[in-house]
PDB file of C-alpha atoms in Angstrom:
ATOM      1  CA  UNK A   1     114.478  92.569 105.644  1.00  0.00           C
ATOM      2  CA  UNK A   2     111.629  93.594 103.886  1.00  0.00           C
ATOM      3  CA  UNK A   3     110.213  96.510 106.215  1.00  0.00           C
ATOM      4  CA  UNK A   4     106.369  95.939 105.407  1.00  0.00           C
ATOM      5  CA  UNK A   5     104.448  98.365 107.331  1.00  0.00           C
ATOM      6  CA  UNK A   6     102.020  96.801 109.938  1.00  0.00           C
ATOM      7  CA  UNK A   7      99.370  97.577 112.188  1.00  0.00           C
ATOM      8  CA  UNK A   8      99.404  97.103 116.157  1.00  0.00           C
ATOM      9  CA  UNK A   9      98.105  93.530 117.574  1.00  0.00           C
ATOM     10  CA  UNK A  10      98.076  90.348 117.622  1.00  0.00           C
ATOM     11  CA  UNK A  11      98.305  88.378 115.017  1.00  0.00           C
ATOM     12  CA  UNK A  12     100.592  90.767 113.128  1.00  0.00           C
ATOM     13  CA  UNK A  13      98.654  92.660 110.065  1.00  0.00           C
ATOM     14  CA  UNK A  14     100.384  93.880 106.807  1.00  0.00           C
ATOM     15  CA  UNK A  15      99.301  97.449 105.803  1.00  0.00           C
ATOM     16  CA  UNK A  16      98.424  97.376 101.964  1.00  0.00           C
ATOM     17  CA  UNK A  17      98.324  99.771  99.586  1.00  0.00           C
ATOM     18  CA  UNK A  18     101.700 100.766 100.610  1.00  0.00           C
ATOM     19  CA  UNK A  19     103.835  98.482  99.344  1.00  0.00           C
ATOM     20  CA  UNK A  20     101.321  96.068  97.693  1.00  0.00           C
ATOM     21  CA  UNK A  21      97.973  95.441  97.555  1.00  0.00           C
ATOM     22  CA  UNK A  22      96.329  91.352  96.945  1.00  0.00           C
ATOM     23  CA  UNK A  23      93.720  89.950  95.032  1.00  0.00           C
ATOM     24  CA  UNK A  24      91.639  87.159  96.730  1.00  0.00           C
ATOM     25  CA  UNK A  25      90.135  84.616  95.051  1.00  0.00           C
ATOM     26  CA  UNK A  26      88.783  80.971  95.903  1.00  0.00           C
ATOM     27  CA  UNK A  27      91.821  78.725  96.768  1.00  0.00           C
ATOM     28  CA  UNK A  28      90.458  76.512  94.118  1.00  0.00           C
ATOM     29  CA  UNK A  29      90.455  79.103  91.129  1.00  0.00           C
ATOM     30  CA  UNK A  30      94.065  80.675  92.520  1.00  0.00           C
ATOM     31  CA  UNK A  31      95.604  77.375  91.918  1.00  0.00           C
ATOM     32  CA  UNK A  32      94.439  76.693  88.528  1.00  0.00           C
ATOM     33  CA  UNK A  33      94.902  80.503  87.355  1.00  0.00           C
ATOM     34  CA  UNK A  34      98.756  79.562  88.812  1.00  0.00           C
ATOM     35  CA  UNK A  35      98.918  76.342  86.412  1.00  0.00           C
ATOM     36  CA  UNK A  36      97.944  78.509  83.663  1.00  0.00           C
ATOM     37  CA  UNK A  37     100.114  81.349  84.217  1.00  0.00           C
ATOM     38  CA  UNK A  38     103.202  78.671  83.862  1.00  0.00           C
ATOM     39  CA  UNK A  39     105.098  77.148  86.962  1.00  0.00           C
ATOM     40  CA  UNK A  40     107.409  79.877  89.598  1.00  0.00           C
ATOM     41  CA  UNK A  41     110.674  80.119  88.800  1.00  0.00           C
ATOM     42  CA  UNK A  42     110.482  78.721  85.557  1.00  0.00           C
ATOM     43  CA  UNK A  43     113.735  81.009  84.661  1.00  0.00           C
ATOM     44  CA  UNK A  44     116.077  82.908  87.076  1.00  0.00           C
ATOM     45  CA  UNK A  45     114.302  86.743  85.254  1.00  0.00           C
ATOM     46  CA  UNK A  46     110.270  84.916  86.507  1.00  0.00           C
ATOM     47  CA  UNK A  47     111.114  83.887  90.047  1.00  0.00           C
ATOM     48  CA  UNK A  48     107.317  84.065  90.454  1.00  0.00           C
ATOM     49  CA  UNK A  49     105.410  86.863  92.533  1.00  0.00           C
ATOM     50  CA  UNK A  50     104.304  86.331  96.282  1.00  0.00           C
ATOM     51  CA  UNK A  51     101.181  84.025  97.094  1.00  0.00           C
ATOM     52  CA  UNK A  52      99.489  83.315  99.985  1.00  0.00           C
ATOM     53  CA  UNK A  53      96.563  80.819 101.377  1.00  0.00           C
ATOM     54  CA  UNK A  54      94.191  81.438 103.771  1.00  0.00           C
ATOM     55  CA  UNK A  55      91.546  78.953 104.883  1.00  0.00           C
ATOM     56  CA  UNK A  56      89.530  78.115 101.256  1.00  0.00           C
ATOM     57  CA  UNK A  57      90.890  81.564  99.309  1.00  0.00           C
ATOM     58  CA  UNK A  58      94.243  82.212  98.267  1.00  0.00           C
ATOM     59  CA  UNK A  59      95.810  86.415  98.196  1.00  0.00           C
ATOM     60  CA  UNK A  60      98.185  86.880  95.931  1.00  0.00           C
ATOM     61  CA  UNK A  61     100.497  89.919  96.022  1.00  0.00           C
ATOM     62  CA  UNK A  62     100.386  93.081  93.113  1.00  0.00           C
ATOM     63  CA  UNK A  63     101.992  96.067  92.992  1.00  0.00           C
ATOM     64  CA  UNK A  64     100.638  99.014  95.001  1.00  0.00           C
ATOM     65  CA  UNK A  65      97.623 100.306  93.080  1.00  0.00           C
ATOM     66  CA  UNK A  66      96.716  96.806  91.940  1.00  0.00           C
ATOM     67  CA  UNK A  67      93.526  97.003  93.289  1.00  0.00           C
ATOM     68  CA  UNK A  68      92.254 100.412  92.837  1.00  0.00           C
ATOM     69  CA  UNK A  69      92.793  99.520  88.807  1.00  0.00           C
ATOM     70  CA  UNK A  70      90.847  96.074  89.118  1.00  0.00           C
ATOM     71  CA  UNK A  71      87.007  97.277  88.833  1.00  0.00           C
ATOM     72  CA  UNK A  72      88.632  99.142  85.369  1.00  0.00           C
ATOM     73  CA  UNK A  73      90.215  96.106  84.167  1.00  0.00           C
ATOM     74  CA  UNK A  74      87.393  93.723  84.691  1.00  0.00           C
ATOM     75  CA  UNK A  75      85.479  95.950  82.471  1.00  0.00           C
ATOM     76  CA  UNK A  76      88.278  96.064  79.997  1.00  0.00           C
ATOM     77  CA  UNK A  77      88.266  92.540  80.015  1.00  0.00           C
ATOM     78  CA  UNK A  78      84.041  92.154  79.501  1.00  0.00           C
ATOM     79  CA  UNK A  79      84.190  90.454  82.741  1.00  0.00           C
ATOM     80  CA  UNK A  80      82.306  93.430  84.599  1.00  0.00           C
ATOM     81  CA  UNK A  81      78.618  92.227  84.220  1.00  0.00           C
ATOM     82  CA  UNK A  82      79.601  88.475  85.403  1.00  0.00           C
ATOM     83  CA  UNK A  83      79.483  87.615  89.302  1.00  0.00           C
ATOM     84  CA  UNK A  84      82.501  86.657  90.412  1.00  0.00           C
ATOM     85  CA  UNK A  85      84.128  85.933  93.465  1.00  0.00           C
ATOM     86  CA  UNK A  86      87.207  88.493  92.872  1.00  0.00           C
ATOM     87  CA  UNK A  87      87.954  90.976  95.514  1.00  0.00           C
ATOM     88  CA  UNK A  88      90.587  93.233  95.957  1.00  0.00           C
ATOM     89  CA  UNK A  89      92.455  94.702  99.385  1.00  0.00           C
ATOM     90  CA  UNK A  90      94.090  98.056  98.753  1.00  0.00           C
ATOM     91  CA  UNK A  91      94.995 101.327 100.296  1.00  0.00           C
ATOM     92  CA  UNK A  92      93.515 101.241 103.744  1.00  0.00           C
ATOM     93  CA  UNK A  93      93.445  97.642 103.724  1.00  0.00           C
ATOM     94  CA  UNK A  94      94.995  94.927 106.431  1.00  0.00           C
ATOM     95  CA  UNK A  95      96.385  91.531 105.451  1.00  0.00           C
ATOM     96  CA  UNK A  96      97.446  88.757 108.139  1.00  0.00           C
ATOM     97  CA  UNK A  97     100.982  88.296 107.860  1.00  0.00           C
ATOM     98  CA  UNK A  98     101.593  84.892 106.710  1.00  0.00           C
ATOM     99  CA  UNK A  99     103.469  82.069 108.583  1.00  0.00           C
ATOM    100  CA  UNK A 100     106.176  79.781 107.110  1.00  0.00           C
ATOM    101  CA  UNK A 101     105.107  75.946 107.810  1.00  0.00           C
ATOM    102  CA  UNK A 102     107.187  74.135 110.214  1.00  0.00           C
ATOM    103  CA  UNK A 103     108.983  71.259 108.416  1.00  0.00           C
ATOM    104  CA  UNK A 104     110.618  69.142 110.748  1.00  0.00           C
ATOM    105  CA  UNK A 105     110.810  68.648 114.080  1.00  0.00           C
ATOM    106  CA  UNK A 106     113.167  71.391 114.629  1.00  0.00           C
ATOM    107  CA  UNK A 107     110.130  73.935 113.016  1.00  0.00           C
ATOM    108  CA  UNK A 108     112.491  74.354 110.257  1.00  0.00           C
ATOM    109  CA  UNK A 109     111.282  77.350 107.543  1.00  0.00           C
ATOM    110  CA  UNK A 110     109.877  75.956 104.253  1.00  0.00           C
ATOM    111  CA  UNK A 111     108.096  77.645 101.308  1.00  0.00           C
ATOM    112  CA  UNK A 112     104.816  78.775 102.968  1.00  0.00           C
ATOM    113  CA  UNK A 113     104.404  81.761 105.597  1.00  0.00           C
ATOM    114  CA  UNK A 114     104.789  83.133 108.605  1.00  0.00           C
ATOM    115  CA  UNK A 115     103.566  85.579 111.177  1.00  0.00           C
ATOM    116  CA  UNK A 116     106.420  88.021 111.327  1.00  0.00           C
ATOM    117  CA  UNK A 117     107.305  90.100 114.139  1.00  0.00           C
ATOM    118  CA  UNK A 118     106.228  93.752 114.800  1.00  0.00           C
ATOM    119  CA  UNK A 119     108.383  96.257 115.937  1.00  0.00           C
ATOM    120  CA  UNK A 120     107.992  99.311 118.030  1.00  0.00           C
ATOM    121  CA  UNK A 121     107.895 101.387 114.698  1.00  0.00           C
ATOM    122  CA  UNK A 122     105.334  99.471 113.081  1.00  0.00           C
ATOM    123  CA  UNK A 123     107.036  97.539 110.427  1.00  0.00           C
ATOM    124  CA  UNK A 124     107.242  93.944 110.019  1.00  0.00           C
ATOM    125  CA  UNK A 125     110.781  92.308 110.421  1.00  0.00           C
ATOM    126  CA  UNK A 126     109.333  89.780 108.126  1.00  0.00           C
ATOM    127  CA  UNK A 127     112.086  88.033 108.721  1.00  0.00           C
ATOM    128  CA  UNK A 128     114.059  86.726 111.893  1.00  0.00           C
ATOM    129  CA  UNK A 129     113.778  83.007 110.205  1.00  0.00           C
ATOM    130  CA  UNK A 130     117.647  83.452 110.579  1.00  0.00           C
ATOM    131  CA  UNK A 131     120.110  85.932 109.516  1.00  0.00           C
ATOM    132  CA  UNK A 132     120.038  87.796 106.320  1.00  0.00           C
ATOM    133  CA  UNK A 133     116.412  86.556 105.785  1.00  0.00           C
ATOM    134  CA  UNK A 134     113.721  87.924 104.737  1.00  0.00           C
ATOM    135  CA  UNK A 135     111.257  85.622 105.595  1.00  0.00           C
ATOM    136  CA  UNK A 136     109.166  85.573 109.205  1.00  0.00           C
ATOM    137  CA  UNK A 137     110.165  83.079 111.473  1.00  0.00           C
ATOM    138  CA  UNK A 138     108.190  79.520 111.420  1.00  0.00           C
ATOM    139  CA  UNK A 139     104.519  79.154 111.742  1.00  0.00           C
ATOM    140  CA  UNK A 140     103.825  78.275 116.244  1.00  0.00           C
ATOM    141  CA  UNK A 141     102.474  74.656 116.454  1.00  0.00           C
ATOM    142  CA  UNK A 142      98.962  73.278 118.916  1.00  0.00           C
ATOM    143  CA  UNK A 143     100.305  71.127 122.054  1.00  0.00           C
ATOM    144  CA  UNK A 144      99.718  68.394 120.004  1.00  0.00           C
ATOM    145  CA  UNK A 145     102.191  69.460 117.499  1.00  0.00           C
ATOM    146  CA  UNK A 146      99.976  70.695 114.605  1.00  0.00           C
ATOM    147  CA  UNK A 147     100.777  74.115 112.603  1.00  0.00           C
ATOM    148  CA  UNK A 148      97.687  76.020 113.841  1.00  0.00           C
ATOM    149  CA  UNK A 149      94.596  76.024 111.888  1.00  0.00           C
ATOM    150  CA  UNK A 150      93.437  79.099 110.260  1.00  0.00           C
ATOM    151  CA  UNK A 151      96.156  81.150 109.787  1.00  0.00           C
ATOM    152  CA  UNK A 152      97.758  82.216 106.468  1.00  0.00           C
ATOM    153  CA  UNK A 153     100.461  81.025 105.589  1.00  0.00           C
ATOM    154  CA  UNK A 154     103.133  81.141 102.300  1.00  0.00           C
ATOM    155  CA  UNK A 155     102.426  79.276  99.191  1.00  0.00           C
ATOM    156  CA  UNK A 156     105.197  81.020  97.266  1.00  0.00           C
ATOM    157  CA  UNK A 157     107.111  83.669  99.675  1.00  0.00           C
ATOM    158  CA  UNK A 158     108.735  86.665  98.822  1.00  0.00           C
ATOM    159  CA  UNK A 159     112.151  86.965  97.057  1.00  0.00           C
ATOM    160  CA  UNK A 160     114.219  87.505 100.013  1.00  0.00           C
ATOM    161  CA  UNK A 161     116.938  89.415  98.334  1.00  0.00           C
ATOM    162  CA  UNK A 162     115.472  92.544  97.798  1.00  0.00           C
ATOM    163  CA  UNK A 163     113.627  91.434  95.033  1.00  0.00           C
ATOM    164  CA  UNK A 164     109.838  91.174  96.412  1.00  0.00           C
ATOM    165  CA  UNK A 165     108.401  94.125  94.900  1.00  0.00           C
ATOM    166  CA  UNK A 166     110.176  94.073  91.754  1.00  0.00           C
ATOM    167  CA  UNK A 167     108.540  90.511  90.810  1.00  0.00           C
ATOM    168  CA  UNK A 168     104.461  92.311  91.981  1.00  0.00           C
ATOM    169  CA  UNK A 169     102.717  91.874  88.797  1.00  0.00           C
ATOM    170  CA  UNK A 170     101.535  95.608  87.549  1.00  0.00           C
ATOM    171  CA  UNK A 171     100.035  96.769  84.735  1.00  0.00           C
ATOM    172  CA  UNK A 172     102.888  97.377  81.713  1.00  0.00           C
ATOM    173  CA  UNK A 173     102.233  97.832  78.308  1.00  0.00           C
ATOM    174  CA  UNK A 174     104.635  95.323  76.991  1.00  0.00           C
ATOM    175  CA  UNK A 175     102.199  92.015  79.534  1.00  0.00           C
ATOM    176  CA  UNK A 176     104.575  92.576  82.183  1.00  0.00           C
ATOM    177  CA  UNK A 177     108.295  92.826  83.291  1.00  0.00           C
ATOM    178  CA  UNK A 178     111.224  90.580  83.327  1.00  0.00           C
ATOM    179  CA  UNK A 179     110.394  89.619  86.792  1.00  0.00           C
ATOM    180  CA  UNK A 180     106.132  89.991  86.734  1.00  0.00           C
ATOM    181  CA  UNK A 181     103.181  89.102  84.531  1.00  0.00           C
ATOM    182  CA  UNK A 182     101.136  91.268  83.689  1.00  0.00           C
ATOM    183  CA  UNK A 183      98.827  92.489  86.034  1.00  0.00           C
ATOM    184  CA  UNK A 184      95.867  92.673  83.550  1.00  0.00           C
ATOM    185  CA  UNK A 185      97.137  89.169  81.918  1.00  0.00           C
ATOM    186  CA  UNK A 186      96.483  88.186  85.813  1.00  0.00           C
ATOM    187  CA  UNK A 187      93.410  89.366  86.375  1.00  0.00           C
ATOM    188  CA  UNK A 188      91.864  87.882  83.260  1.00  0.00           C
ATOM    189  CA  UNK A 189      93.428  84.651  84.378  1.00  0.00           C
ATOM    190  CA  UNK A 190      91.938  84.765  87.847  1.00  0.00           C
ATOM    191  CA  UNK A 191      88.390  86.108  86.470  1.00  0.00           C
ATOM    192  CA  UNK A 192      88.345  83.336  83.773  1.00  0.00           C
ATOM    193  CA  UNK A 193      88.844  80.375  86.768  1.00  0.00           C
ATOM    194  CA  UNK A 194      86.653  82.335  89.240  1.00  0.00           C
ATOM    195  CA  UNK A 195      83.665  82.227  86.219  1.00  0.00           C
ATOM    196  CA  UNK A 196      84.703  78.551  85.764  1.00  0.00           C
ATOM    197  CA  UNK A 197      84.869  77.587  89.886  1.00  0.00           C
ATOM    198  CA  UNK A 198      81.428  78.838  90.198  1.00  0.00           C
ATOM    199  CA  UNK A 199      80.118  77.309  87.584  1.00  0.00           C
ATOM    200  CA  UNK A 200      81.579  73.883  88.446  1.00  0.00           C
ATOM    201  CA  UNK A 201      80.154  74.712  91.935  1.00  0.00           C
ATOM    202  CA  UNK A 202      76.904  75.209  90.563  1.00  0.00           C
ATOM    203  CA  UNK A 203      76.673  71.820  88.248  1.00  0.00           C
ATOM    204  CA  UNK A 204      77.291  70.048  91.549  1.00  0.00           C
ATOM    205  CA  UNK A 205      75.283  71.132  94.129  1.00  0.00           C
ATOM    206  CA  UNK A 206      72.024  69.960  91.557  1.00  0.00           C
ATOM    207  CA  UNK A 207      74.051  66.349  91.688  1.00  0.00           C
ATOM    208  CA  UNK A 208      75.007  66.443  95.350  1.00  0.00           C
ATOM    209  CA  UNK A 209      71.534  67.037  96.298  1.00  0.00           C
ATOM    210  CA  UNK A 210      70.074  64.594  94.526  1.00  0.00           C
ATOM    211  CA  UNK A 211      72.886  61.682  95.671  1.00  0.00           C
ATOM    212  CA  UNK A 212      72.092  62.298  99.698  1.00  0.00           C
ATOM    213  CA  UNK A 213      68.111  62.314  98.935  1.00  0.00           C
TER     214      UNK A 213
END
């Protein structure tokens, strides 16, 4: 059970800046900064960090504090003056709890997210999947049998042993723990494909214009 603090309502909200915060970026840049960063679970010490999608962006988790050091490190980096498409949620903050897809018939849990279950407290079970878990329980499906549209759900869910926060990346100065990256090492990552993603975006609009005239 992971206890992650939420807010009241429907769809269940994650609290951050209490026991994370996330960095948003297009879906596009998040999945080539991922490539680059080298594939999850690579070893059994770099299980990979929590990452989740959202309609076109994708959030992926950091240690508490994350974001409150990300205007800092962009200037660090000499990535300060450029516009890009890098946000940060932190203390204060709300996150959609993400839903795990439904595989099978059955709605069986796979490696994506669900929306958790509040309790009267205010923390998310995030994880009634089945027992021991610490995963929410499968993502509902439409009448028509589709996951519904819109939600967020779990590209790379957390460690369900206990070990979620330990893998957040955070800033260290040895670029990051047995379990993380490091958070800076991230963050230049993520800036360098956000600078490239809008670039790309840019070339083609000129060339997309010009094909429907």
């Amino acid at each position: 059970m992971l206890g992650w603090p939420t807010a009241p309502g429907t769809p269940v909200r994650l609290r951050t800046g209490v026991r994370f915060d996330v960095l948003d970026v297009p879906v596009q840049a998040g999945h080539a900064a991922l490539r680059r960063l080298g594939p999850p679970g690579a070893t059994p010490r770099r299980p990979g960090f929590p990452v989740a999608l959202r309609g076109g962006r994708m959030l992926l988790l950091v240690a508490a504090g994350g974001a409150e050091e990300l205007p800092g490190l962009l200037e660090w980096l000499e990535w300060g003056s450029l516009p890009l498409d890098l946000t940060a949620v932190g203390a204060g903050g709300l996150m959609e709890a993400p839903l795990l897809p439904a595989t099978g018939a059955t709605g069986a849990a796979g490696s994506a997210g669900a929306t958790g279950s509040a309790d009267v407290a205010g923390s998310v079970d995030v994880g009634r999947a089945g027992r021991g878990s610490a995963l929410p329980p499968p993502r509902p499906r439409d009448h028509d049998g589709r996951a519904r549209r819109g939600a967020a759900v779990w590209l790379r869910p957390p460690e369900q042993q206990g070990g979620a926060e330990t893998s957040l990346p955070a800033l260290s100065a040895v670029g990051g723990t047995a379990a993380a990256p490091d958070l800076a090492r991230l963050v230049h990552t993520l800036a360098t494909e956000c600078h490239r993603f809008r670039l790309s975006s840019r070339c083609a609009s000129p060339r997309l214009a010009r094909a429907t005239r």
